[in-house]
Tab-separated table of C-alpha atoms and ligand atoms in Angstrom:
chain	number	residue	atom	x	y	z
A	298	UNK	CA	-21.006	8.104	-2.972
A	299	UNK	CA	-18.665	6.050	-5.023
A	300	UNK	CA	-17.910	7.094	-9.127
A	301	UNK	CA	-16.174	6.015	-11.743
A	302	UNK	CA	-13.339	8.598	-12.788
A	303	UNK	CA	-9.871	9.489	-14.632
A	304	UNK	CA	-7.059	11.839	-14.334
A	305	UNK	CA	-5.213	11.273	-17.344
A	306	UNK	CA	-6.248	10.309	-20.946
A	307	UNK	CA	-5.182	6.610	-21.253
A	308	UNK	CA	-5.759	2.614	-21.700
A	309	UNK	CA	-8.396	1.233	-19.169
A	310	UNK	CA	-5.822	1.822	-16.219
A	311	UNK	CA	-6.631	5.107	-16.075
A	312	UNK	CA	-10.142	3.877	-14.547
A	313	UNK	CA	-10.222	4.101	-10.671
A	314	UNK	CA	-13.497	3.867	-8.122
A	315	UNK	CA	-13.164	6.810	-5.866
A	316	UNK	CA	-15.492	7.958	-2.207
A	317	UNK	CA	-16.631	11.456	-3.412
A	318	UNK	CA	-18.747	13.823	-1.506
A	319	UNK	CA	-23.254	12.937	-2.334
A	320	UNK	CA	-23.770	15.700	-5.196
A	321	UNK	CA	-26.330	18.540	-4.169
A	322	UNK	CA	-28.606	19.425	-6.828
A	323	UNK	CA	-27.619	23.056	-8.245
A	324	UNK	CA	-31.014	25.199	-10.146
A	325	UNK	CA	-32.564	23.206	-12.715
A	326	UNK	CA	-30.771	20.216	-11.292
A	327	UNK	CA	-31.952	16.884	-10.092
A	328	UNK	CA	-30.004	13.971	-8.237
A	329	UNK	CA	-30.661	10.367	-9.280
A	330	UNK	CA	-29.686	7.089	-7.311
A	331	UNK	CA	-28.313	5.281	-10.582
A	332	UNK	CA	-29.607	1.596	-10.653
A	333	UNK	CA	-27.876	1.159	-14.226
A	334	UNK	CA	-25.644	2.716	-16.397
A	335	UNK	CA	-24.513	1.742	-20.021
A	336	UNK	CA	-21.542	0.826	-21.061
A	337	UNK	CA	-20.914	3.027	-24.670
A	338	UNK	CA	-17.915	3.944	-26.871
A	339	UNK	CA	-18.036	7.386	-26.228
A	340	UNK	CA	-16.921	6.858	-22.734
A	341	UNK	CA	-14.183	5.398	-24.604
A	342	UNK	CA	-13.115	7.979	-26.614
A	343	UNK	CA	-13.600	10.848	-23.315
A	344	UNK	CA	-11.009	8.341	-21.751
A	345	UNK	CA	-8.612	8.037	-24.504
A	346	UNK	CA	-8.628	11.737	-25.260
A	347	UNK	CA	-9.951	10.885	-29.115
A	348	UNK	CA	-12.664	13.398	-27.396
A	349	UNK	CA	-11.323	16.090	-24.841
A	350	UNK	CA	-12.933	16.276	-21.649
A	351	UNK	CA	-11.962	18.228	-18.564
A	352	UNK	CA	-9.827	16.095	-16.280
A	353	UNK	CA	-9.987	15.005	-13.641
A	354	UNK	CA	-13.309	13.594	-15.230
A	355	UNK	CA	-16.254	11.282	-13.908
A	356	UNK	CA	-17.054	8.510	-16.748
A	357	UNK	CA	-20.242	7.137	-17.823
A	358	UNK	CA	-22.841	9.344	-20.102
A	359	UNK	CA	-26.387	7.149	-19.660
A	360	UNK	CA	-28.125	5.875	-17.099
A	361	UNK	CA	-31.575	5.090	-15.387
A	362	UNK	CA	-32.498	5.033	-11.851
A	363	UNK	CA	-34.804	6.809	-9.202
A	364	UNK	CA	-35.141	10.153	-7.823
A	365	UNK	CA	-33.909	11.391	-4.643
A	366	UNK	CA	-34.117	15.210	-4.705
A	367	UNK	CA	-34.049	18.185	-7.124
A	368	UNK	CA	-33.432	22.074	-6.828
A	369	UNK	CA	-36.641	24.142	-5.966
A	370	UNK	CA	-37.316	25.421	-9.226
A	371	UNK	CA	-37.627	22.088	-10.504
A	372	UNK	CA	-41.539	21.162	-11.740
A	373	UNK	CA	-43.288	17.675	-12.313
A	374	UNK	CA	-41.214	15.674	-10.498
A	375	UNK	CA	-41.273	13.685	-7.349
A	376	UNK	CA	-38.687	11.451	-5.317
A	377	UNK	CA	-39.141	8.004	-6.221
A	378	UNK	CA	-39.829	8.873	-10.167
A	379	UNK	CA	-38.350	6.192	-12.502
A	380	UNK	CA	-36.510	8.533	-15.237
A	381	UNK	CA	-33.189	8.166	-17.547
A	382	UNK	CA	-30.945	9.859	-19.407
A	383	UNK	CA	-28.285	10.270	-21.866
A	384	UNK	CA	-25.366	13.251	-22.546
A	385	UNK	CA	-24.363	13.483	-18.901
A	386	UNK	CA	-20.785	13.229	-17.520
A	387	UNK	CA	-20.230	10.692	-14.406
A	388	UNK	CA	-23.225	8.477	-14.790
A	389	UNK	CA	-21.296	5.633	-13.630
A	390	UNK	CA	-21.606	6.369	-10.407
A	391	UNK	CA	-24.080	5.434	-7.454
A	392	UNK	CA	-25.507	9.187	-7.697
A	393	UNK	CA	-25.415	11.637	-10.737
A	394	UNK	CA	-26.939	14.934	-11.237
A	395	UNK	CA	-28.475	15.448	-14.631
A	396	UNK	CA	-29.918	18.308	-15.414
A	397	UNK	CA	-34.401	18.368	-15.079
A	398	UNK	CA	-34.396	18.964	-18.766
A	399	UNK	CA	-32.393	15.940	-19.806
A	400	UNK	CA	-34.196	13.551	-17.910
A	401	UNK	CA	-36.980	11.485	-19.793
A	402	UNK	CA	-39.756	9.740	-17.541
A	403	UNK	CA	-39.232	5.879	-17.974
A	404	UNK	CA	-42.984	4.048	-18.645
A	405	UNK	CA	-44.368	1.263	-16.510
A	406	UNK	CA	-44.285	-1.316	-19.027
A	407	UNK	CA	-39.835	-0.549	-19.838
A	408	UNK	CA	-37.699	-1.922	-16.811
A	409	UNK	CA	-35.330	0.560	-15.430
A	410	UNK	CA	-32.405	-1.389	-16.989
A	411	UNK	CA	-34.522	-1.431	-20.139
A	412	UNK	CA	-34.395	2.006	-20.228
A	413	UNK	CA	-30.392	2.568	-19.349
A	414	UNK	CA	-29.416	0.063	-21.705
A	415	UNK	CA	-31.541	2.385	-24.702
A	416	UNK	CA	-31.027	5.840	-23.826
A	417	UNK	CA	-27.750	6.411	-25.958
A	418	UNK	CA	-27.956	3.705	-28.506
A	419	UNK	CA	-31.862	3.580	-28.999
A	420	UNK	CA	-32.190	7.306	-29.491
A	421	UNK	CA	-29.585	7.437	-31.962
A	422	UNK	CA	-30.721	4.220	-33.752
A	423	UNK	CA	-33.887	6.441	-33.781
A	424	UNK	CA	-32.759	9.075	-35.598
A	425	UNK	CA	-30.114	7.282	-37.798
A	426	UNK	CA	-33.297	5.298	-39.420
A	427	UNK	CA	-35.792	8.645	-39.459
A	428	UNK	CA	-33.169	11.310	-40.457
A	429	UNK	CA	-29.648	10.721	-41.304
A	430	UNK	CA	-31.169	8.292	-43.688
A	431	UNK	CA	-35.409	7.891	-43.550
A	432	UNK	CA	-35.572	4.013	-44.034
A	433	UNK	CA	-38.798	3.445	-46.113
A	434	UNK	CA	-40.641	-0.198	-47.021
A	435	UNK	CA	-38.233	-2.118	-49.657
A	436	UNK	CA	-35.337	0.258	-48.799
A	437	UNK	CA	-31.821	-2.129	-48.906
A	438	UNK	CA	-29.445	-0.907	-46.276
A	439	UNK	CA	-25.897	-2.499	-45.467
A	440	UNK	CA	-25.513	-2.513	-41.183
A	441	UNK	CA	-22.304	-3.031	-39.868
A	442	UNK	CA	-21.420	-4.445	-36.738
A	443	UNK	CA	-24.645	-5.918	-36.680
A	444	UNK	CA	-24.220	-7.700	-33.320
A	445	UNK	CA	-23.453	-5.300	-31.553
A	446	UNK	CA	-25.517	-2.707	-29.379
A	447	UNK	CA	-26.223	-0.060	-31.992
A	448	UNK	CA	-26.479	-2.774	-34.713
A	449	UNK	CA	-28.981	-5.036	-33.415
A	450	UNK	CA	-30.842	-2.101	-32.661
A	451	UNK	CA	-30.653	-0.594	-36.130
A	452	UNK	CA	-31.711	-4.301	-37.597
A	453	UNK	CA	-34.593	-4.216	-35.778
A	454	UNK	CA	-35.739	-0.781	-36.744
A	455	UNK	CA	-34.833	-0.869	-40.142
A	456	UNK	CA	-36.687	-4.551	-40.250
A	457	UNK	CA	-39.640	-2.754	-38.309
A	458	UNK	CA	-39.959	-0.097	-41.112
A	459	UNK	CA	-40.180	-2.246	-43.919
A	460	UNK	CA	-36.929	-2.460	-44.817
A	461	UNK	CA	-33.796	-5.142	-45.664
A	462	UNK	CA	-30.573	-5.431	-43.664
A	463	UNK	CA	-27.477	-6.801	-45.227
A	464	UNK	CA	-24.863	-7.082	-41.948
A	465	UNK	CA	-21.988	-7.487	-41.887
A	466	UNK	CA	-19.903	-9.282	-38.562
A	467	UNK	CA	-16.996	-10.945	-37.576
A	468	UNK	CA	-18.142	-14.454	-36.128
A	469	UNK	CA	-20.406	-17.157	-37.023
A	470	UNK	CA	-22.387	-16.515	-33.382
A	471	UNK	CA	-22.394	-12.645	-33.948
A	472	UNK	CA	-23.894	-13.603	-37.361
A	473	UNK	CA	-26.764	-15.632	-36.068
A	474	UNK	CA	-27.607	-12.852	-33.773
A	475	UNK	CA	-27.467	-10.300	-36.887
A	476	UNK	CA	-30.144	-12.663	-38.623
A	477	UNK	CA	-32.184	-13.019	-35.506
A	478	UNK	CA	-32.790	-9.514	-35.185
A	479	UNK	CA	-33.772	-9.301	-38.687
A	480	UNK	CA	-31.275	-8.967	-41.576
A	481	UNK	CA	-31.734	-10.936	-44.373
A	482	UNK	CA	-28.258	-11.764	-44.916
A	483	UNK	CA	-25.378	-11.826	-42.746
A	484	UNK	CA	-21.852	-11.845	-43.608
A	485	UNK	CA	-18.167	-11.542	-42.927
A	486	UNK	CA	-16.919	-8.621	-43.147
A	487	UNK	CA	-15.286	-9.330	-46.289
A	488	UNK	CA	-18.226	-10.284	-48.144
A	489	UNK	CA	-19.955	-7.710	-47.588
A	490	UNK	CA	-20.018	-6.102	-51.354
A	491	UNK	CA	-21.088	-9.904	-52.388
A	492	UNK	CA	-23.483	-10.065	-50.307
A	493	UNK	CA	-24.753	-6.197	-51.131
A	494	UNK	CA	-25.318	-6.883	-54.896
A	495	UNK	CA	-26.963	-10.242	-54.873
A	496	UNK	CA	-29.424	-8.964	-52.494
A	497	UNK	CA	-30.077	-5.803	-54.671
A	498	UNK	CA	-29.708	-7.208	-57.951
A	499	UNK	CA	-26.091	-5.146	-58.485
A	500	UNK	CA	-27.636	-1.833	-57.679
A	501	UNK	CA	-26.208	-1.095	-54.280
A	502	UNK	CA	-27.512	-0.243	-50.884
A	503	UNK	CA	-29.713	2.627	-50.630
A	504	UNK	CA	-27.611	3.566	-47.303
A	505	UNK	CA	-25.426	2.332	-45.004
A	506	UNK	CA	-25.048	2.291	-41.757
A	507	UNK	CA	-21.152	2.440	-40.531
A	508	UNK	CA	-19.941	2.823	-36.962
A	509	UNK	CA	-16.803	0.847	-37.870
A	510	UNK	CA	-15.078	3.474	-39.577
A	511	UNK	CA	-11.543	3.256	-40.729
A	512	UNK	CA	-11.494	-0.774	-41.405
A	513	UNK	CA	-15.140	-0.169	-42.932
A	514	UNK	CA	-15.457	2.583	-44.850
A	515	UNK	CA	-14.183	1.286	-48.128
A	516	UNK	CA	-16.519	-1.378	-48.579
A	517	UNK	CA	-19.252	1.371	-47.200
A	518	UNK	CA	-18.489	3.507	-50.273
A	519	UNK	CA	-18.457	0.722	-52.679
A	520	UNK	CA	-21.597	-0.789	-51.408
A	521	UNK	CA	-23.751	2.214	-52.584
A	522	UNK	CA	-26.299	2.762	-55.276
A	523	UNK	CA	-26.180	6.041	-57.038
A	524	UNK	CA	-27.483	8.862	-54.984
A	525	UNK	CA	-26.971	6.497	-51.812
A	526	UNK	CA	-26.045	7.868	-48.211
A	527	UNK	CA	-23.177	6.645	-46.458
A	528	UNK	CA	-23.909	7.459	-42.365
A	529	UNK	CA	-20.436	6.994	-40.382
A	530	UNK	CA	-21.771	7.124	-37.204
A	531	UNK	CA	-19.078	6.092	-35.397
A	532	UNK	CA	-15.093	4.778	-35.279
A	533	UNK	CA	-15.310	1.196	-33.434
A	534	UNK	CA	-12.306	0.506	-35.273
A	535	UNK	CA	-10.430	4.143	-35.286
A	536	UNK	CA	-10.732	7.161	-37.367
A	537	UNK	CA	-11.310	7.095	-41.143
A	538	UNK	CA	-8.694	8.974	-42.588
A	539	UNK	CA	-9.036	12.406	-44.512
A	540	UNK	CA	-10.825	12.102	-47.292
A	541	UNK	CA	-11.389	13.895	-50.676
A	542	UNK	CA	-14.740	14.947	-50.852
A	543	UNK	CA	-14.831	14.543	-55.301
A	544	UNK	CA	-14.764	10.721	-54.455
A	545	UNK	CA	-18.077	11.210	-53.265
A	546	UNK	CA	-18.557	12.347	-57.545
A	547	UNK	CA	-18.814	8.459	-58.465
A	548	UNK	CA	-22.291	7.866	-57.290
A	549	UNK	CA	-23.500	11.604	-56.451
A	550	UNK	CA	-23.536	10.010	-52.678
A	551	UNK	CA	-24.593	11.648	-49.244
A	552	UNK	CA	-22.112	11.475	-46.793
A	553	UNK	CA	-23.341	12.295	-43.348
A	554	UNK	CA	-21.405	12.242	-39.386
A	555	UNK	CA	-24.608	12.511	-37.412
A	556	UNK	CA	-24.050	12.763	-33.452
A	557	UNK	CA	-26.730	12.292	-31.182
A	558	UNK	CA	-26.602	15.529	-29.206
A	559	UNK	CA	-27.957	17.521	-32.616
A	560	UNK	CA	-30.964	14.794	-32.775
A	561	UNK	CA	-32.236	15.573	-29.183
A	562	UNK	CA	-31.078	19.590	-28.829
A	563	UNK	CA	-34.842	20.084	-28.171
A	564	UNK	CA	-37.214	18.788	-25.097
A	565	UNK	CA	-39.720	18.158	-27.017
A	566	UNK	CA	-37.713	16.228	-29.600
A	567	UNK	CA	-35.659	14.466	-26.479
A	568	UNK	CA	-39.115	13.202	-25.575
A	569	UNK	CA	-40.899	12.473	-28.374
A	570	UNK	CA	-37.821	9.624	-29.731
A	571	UNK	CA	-38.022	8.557	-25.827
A	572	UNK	CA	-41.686	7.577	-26.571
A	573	UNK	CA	-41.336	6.103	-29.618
A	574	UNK	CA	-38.354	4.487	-27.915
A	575	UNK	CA	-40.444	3.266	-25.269
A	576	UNK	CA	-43.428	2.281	-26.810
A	577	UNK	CA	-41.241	0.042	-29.522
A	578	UNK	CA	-39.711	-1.536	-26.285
A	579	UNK	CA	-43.655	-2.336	-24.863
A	580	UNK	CA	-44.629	-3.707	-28.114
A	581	UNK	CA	-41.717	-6.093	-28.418
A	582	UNK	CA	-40.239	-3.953	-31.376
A	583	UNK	CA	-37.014	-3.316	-29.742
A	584	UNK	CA	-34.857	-5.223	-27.158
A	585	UNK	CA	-32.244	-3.572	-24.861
A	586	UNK	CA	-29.697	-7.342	-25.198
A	587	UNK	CA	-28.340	-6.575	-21.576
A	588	UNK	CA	-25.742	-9.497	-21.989
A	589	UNK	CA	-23.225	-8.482	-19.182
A	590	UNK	CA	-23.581	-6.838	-16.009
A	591	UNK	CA	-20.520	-5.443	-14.320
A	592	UNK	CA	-20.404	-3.821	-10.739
A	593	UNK	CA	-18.436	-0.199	-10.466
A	594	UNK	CA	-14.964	-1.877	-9.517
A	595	UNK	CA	-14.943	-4.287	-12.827
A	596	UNK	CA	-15.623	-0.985	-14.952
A	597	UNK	CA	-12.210	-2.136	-16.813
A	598	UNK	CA	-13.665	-5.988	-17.495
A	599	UNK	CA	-16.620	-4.358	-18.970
A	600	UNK	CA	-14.905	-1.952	-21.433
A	601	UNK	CA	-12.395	-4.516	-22.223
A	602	UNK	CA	-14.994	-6.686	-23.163
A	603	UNK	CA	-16.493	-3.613	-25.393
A	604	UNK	CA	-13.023	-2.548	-27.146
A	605	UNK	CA	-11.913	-5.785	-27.805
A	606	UNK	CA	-14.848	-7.338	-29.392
A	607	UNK	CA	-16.253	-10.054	-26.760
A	608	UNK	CA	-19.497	-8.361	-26.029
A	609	UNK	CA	-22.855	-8.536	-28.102
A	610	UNK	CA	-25.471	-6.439	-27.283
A	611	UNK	CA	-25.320	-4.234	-24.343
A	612	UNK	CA	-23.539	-4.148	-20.845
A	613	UNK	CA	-24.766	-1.903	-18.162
A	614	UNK	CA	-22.452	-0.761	-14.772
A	615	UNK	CA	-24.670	-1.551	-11.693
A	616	UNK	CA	-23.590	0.326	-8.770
B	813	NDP	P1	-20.718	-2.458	-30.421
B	813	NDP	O1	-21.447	-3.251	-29.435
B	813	NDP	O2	-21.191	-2.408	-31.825
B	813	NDP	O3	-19.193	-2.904	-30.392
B	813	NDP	C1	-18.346	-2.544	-31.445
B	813	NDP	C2	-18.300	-3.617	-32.514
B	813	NDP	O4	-17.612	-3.091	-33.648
B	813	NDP	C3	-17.519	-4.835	-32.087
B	813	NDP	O5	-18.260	-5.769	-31.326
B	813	NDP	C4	-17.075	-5.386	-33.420
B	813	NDP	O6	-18.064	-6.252	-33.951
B	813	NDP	C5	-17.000	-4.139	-34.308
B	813	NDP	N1	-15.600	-3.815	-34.591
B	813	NDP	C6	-15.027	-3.902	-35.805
B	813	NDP	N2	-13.745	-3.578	-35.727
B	813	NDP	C7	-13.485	-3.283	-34.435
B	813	NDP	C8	-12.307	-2.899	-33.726
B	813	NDP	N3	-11.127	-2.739	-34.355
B	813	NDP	N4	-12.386	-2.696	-32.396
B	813	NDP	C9	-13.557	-2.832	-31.750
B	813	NDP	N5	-14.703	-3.187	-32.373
B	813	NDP	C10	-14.662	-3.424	-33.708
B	813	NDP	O7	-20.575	-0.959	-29.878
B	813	NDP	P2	-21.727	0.119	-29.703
B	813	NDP	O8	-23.011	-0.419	-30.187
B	813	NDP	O9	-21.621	0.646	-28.337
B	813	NDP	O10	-21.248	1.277	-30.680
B	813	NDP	C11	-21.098	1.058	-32.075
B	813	NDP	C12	-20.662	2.359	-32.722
B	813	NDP	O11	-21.718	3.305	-32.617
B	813	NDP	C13	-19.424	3.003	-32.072
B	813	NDP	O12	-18.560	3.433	-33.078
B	813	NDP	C14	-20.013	4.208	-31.356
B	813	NDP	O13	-19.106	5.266	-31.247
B	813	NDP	C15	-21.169	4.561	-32.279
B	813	NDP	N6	-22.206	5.395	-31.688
B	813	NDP	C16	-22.457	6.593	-32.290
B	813	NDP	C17	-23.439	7.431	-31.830
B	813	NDP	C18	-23.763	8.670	-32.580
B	813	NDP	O14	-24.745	9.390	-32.266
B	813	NDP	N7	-23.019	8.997	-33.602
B	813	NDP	C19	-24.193	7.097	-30.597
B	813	NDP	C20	-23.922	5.762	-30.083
B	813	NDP	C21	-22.927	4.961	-30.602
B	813	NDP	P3	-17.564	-7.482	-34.883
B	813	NDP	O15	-16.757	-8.366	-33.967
B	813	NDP	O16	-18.794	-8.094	-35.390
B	813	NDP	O17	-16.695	-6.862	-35.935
């Protein structure tokens, strides 16, 4: 089978497609014929070294596809199941093994690519709205990014729940696609703090939601009501530098850096924000945006398209 993989930390020409050996499924192991596989910044950080990984290493951590065959003390299952997953090395590949208790059973009604283009960023848009920060009716919340995959997704949840989305991103086009999914205003980035008290009457966001980072966090801060929660979920733009936690003093704010693998430790937690997932993806709540499709050898195009701020939505690796 072919995979995507890296021997050295590095830009994107570190990426090669290499003929590896078909995987054999160890205990508690199953082996999937990937159909899709998303394309997510933490594949970018594994390659860059921001996050160590074991080299040589297979890239790609979400992914949906059928099932071929699975160690014997595997139960429920049979060949031909639609499932995904998310949190497993070397899912861009035309096979992966993911451990039985990672894998979520995809619905009728959610396509296959549906449900790879959702696994990572749907999940954690999941639990960003219900726990880092529970969005409630009326709650004001400042998105940024809000084009992107994790954006549009938080829009539409927050929007879902009752709540209003101020977003924040860089082009008119991105903008428009900000507003479509929901917010009620969308700005540059630099308005953002305008744009924050005029639709809360100078109060301040009761949260926001930041997987910028270090170009973002500022404004995040300053954007806040009293009390508010600042969730940094992420570092699009690089790491925010250290920081002194008595700033936090000026509005008695919440500062949280929420990762999805504490949000899904459990099975029965995995699946029940897979079936909420699901079901908000049935009933129109949530879309996955698959706007580019990219086969295994233009892995580079599609995470130059990611890093460097072209893409909207979500791109999936089809191999
Ligand atoms: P996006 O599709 O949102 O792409 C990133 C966007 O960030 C860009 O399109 C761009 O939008 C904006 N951006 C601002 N500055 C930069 C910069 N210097 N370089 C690149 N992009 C920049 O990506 P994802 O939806 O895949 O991920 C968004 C964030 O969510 C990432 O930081 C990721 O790590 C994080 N994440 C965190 C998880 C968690 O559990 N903590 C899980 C999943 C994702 P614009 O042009 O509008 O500025």
């Amino acid at each position: 089978m072919r995979a995507v993989v890296f021997g050295e930390y590095g830009d994107r020409s570190v990426l090669h497609v290499e003929e590896r050996p078909d995987p054999r499924p160890g205990p508690g192991e199953v082996l999937v014929l990937v159909q899709a596989s998303g394309v997510n910044f933490i594949d970018v950080y594994q390659r860059t070294g921001a996050y160590q990984v074991p080299l040589p290493a297979m890239l790609g951590s979400e992914g949906a596809g059928t099932v071929l065959s699975f160690a014997d003390d595997v139960l429920g299952l049979a060949p031909g199941d639609r499932v995904a997953w998310t949190g497993v090395p070397g899912s861009h590949a035309e096979q992966a093994l993911v451990p039985a208790e990672r894998l979520v059973p995809v619905p009728e009604d959610v396509s296959t690519e549906q449900a790879a283009a959702l696994m990572l960023q749907g999940l954690t848009a999941h639990y960003l709205t219900h726990d880092s920060y529970a969005v409630r009716p009326g709650s004001a919340v400042l998105v940024h990014a809000a084009a992107g995959g994790m954006g549009q997704l938080i829009t539409r949840i927050v929007t879902h729940l009752g709540g209003r989305v101020v977003a924040t991103a860089s082009t008119p086009q991105k903008r428009d696609l900000a507003t479509a999914a929901g917010a009620v205003h969308a700005v540059p980035y630099e308005d953002a703090l305008d744009a924050v008290r005029e639709v809360t009457g100078g109060i301040g966001v009761d949260a926001v939601y930041d997987g910028v980072g270090k170009d973002t966090f500022e404004t995040s801060l300053q954007a806040l009501r009293p009390r508010g929660t600042l969730v940094l979920f992420g570092s699009a733009s690089g790491k925010v530098p250290p920081f002194d936690p008595l700033r936090l003093m000026t509005g008695s704010y919440f500062l949280t850096r929420p990762t999805l693998a504490h949000f899904t430790a459990s099975r029965p937690e995995l699946l029940e924000r897979a079936e909420t997932l699901f079901g908000w993806v049935a009933d129109g709540i949530v879309d996955a945006a698959v706007t580019g499709r990219y086969p295994l050898d233009a892995v580079a195009e599609a995470y130059a398209a990611l890093e460097g701020r072209q893409s909207t939505g979500k791109l999936l690796i089809i191999p």
